[in-house]
Structures are given as C-alpha cells and as structure tokens.
Short mmCIF file of C-alpha atoms and ligand atoms in Angstrom, two decimals:
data_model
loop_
_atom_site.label_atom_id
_atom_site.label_comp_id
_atom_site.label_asym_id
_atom_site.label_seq_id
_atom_site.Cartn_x
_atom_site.Cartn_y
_atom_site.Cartn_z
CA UNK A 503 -34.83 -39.91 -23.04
CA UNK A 504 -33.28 -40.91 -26.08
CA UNK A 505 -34.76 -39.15 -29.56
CA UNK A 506 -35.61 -43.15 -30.60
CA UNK A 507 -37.25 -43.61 -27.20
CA UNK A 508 -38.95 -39.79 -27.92
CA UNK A 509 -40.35 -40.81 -31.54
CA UNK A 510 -41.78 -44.48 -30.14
CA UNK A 511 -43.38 -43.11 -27.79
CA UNK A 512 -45.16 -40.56 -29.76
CA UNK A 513 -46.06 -43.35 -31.93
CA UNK A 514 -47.30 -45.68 -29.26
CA UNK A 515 -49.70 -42.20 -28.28
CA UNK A 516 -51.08 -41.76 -31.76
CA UNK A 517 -51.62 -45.40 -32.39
CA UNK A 518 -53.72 -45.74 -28.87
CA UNK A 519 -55.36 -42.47 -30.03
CA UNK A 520 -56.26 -43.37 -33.49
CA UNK A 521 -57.25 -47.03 -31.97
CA UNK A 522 -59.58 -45.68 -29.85
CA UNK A 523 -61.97 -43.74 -32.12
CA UNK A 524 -63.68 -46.58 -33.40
CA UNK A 525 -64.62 -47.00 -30.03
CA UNK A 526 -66.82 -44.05 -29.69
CA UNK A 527 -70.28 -44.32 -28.52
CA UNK A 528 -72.95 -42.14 -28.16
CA UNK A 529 -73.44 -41.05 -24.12
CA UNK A 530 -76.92 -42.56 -24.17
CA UNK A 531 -75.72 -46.19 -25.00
CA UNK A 532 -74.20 -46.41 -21.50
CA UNK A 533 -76.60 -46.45 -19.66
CA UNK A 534 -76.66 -50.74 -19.20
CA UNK A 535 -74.89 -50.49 -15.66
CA UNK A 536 -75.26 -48.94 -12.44
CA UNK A 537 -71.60 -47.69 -12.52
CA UNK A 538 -72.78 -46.31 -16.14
CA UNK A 539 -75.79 -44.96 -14.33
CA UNK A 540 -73.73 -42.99 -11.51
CA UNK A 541 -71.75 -41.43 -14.40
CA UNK A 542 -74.37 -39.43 -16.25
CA UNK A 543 -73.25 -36.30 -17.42
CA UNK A 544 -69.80 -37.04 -17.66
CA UNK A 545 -67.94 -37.49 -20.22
CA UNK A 546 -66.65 -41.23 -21.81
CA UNK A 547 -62.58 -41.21 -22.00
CA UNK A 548 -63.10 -41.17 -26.11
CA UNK A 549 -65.46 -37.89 -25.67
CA UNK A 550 -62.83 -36.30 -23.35
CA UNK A 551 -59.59 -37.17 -25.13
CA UNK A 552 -60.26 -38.26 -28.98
CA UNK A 553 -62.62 -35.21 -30.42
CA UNK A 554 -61.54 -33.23 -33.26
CA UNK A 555 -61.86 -29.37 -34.97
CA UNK A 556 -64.26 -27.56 -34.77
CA UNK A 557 -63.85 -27.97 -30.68
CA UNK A 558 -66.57 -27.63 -28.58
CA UNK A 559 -67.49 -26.98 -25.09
CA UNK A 560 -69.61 -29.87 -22.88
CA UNK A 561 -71.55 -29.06 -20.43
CA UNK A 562 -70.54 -29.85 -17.08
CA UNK A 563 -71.24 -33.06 -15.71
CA UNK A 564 -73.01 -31.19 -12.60
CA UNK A 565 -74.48 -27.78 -11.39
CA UNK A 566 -71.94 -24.72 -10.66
CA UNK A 567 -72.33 -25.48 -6.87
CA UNK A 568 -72.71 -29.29 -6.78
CA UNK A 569 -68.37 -28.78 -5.50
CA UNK A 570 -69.48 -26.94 -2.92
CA UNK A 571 -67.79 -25.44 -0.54
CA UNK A 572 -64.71 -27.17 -1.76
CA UNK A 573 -65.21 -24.77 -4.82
CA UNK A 574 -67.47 -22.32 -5.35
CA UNK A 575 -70.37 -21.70 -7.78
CA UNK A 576 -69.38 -18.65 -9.03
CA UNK A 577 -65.69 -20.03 -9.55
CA UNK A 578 -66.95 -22.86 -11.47
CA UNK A 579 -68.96 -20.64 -13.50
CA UNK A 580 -66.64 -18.24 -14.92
CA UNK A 581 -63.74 -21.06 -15.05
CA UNK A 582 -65.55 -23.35 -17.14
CA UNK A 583 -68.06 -20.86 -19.15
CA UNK A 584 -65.44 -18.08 -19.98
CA UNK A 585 -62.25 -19.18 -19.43
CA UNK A 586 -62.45 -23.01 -20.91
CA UNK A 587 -64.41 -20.99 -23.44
CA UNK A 588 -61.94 -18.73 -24.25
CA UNK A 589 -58.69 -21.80 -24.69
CA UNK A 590 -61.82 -23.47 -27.13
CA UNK A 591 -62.46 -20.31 -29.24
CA UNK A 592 -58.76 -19.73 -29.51
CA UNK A 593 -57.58 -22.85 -30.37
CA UNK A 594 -60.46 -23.39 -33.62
CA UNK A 595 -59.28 -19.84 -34.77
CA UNK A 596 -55.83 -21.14 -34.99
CA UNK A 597 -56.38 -24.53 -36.31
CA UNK A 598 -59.59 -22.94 -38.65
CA UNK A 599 -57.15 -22.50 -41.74
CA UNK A 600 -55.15 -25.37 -41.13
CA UNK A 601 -57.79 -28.22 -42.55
CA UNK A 602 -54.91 -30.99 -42.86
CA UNK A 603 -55.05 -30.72 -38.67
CA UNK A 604 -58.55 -31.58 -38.39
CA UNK A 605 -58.73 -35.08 -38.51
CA UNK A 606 -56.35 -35.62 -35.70
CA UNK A 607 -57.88 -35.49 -32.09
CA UNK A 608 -57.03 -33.32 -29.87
CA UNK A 609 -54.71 -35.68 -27.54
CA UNK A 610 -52.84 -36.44 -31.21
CA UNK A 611 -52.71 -32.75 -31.18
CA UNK A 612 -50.91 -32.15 -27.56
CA UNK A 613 -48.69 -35.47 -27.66
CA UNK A 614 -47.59 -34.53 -31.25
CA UNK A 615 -47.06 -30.88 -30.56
CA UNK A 616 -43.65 -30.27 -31.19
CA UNK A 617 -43.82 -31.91 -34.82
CA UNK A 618 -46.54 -29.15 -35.30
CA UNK A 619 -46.04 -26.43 -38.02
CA UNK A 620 -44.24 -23.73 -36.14
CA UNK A 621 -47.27 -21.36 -37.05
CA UNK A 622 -50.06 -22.93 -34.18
CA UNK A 623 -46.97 -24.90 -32.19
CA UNK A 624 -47.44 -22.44 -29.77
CA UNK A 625 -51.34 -22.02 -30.08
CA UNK A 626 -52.10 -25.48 -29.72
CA UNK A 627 -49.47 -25.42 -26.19
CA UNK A 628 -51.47 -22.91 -24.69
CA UNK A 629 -54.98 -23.39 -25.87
CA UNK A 630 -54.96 -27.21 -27.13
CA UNK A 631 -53.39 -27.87 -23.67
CA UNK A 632 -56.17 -25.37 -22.12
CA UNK A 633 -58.65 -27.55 -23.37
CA UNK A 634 -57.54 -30.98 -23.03
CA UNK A 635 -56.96 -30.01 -19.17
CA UNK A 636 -59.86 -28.26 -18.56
CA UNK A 637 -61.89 -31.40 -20.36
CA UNK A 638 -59.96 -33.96 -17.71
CA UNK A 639 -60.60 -31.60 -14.69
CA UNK A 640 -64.04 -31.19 -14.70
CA UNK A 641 -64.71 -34.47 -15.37
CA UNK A 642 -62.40 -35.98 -12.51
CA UNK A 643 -64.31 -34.43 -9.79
CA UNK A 644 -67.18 -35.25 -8.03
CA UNK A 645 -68.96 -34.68 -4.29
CA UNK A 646 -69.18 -38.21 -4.17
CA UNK A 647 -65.69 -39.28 -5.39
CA UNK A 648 -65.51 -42.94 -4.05
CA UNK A 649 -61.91 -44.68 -4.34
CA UNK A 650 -59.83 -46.62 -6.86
CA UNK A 651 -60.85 -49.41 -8.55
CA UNK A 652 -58.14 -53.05 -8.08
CA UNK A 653 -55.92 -52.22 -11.13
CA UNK A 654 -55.35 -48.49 -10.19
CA UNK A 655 -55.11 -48.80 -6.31
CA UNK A 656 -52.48 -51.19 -6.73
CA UNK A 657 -50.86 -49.35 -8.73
CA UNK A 658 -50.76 -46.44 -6.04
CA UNK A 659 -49.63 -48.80 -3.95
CA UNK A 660 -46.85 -49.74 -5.80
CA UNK A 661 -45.54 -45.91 -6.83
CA UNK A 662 -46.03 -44.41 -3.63
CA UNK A 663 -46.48 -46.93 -1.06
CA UNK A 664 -49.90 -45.79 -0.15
CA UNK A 665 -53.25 -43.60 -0.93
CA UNK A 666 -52.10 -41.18 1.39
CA UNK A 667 -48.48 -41.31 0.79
CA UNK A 668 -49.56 -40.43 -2.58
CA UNK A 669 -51.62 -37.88 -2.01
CA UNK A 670 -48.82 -36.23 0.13
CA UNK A 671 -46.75 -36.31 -3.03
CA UNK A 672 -49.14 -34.75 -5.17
CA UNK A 673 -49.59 -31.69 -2.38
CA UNK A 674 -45.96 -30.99 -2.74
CA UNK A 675 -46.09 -30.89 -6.34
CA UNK A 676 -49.28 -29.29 -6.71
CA UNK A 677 -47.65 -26.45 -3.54
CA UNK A 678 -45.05 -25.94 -5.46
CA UNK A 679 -46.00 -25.15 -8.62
CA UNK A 680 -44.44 -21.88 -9.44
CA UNK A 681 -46.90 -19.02 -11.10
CA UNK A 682 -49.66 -20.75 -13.39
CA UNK A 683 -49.44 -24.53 -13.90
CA UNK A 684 -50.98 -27.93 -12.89
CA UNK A 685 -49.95 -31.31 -11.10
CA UNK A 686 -50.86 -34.60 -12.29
CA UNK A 687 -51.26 -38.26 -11.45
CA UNK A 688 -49.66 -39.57 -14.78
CA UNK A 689 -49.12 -43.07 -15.82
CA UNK A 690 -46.31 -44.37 -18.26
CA UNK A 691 -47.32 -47.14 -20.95
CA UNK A 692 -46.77 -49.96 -18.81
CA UNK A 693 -49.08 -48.27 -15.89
CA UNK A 694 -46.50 -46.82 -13.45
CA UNK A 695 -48.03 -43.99 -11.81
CA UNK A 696 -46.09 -40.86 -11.41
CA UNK A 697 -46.83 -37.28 -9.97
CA UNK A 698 -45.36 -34.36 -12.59
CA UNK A 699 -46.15 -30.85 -12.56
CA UNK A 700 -46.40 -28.87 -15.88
CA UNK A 701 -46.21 -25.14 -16.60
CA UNK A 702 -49.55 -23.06 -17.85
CA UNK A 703 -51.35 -25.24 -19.81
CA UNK A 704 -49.16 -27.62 -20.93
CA UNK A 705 -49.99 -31.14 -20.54
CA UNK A 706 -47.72 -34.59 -19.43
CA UNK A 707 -49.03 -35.98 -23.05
CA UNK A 708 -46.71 -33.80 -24.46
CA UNK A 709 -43.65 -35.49 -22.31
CA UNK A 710 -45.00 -39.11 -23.42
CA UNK A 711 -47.59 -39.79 -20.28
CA UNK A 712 -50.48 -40.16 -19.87
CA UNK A 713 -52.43 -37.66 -18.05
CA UNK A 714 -54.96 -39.41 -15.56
CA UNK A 715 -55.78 -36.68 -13.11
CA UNK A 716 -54.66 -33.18 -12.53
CA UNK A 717 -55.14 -30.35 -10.20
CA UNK A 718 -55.32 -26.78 -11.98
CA UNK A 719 -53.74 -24.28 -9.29
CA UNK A 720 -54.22 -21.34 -11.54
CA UNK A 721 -55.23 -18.18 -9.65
CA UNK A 722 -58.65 -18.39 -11.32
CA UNK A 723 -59.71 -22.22 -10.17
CA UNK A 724 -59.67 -20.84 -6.51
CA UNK A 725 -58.95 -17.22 -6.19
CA UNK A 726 -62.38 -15.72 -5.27
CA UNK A 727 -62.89 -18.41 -2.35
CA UNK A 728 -59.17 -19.29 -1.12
CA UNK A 729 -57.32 -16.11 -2.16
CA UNK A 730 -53.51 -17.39 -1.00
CA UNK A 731 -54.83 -19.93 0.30
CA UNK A 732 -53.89 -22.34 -2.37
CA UNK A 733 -52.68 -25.39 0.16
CA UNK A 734 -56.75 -24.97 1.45
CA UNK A 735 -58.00 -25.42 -2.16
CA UNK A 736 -55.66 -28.30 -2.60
CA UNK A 737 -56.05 -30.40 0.13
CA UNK A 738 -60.12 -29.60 -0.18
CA UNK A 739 -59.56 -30.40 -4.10
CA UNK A 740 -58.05 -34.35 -2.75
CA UNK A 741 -61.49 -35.02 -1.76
CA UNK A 742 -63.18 -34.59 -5.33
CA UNK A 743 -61.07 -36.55 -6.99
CA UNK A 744 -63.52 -39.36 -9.01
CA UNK A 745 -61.99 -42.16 -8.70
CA UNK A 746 -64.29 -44.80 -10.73
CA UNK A 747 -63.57 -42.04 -13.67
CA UNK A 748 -59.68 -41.48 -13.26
CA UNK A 749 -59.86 -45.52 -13.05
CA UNK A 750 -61.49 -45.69 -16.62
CA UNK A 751 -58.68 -43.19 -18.01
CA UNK A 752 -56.11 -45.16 -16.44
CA UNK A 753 -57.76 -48.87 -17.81
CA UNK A 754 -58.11 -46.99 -21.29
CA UNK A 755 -54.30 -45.13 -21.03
CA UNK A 756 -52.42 -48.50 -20.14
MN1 MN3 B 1097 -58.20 -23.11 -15.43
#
C-alpha cells in the first residue's frame, strides 16, 4: 500500500469514527425490537468501538459460565476481570497526562497509532489494542450464536465461497498463530471480508480494516480447560460466534 493509499485510509477510519458518535444512545433506548431484546447486555457498536479516556470496563454481556463448556467459568473470570482489567488500567495511566488524547475514541486511537507521540505509541499497541479486542470478543460470543444476517452472509459467500469454507480459513489462521496473537474476520471499506492474523494485541484497525470478529488464542483465553489443545478451543470457539452482533459491526464498518 501506497503512503497516499495509507493516509486515506486513516482518514476514511477517523471520519467513520468521529461520524459515529453522534450516534450514541443510551443501552436502555434499544429496547423497541425483539432483535434489540435478544441483545441485552451487550454492548451497541458505538459503546464497543467509539468510548474515550478515562476507559472503563463493562460488564459482560452474560454470567462467567453462560460459554460453557466451550469455555470455562473460571477462564472467563480471570480473562475478563484481571486481565482486560489490567490492558484498561494500563492504558488510562499512559494516556492520564496526555489530555490532548482524550477526546479521540479509542478505535481513533488504534487506527491512528503510528501518528501517536512516540511516548504511549507503544502503550496504546499493547494496551489500547488489549482493550479494543477484548471489548469485540466478549461481545461476539454467545451460546446461542444464530447465523449471518443477508448483507454479511453474502459477503462470506463471496470471499470464501462458503460458511464453512470460511470457517476453515479462519482455523488455519487462528492454528497458526505463532506465540500470543489473534485471528480476525476483517472487512475492507467496500465490505470484502478477509481473514488476518495479528501479533499480541495488535488490532487489523491499525492495518486500515475493520475488525468484525476475532478469536484471542492467547494461552490465558483457554489454557486452564484446553491446555495444548488450542485447535479444541478453536473449533469449540466457531460455535459462539454471534452472528446478529458481528452483522451490526459489519453494517456499521462498511
Ligand atoms: Mn486475552
């Protein structure tokens, strides 16, 4: 990619970024639906990608064993209440004297990252990123995951030729992750769908997609109940996937 292509791009992020805060709503104005009604608890895509400083941590959208036995109580418990805790605190004590950050939201934060000031560049990577994929996790998954919506099943169709085809691709990438990472379902600006993997907590915003779904195959989001086992937690992971919410990101994202 070109360093014009690199720079529009970014700008294309911020603007859908900055155009979507004036869209937020308060969670207990959607509740006019039954699809609004099924999502209770979770978080809207404004909550999940546009908040700003002082970060904060949401409670999840479900009880620690609701994943059950795809993941474990106890897992979910430490992984969301100490370790998504942990990127939080870190990344508000690196942006706490930096007051000319705080208005931008936190995917402005990890798209824009490398025109950071050097001295949280590398703060925001690991614990901006932390968040921001922590925030999409949790609130893609569900027991009752259902499928994709028109728009985004075509559009599955199209990249990979079909939902399983697709999902084969994503348990390469998400196998083959080397050390700490993740693997995504990302979409470009125009809506093709493509499976990346990124490196600790770094997050396909920061490469100019947009992050619709991702798998975290750190040691600590399946450790305690799959040990090596990580192709066990992956292909159980497939199944939680929540679709009617990764559809939303993907309506809101293109
Ligand atoms: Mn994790």
């Amino acid at each position: 990619m070109n360093s014009e292509n690199a720079i529009s791009r970014r700008k294309a992020l911020k603007f859908l970024a900055l155009g979507s805060v004036s869209t937020v709503v308060a969670p207990s104005l959607f509740t006019t639906s039954c699809a609004a009604n099924r999502q209770a608890g979770y978080q809207s895509y404004s909550e999940i990608f546009n908040s700003v400083y002082p970060f904060e941590l949401a409670p999840l959208p479900y009880a620690h064993d609701a994943l059950e036995p795809a993941i474990d109580a106890l897992t979910m418990e430490i992984h969301h209440s100490r370790h998504h805790q942990g990127y939080i605190n870190n990344l508000n004590n690196a942006l706490e004297s930096r007051p000319e950050l705080h208005s931008m939201t936190l995917a402005e934060l990890v798209a824009n990252l490398n025109e950071l000031p050097a001295s949280v560049m590398t703060a925001v990577r690991n614990h901006g990123g932390g968040h921001l994929n922590h925030v999409i996790f949790w609130n893609t998954m569900s027991a009752d995951g259902g499928a994709p919506g028109g728009d985004l099943a075509a559009a599955i169709d199209s990249a990979f030729g079909s939902m399983d085809a697709m999902k084969e691709e994503f348990t390469r990438a998400a196998s083959t992750v080397f050390g700490s990472g993740w693997a995504w379902l990302a979409s470009d600006s125009d809506g093709a769908l493509q499976i990346v993997q990124t490196p600790n907590q770094d997050n396909p915003l920061t490469d100019g997609l947009n992050p619709l779904v991702g798998i975290d195959v750190w040691e600590h989001g399946y450790y305690l109940n799959y040990q090596n086992r990580r192709g066990d937690y992956i292909s159980a992971w497939l199944d939680l996937i929540y679709w009617d919410k990764v559809n939303e990101i993907y309506q809101a994202a293109i």
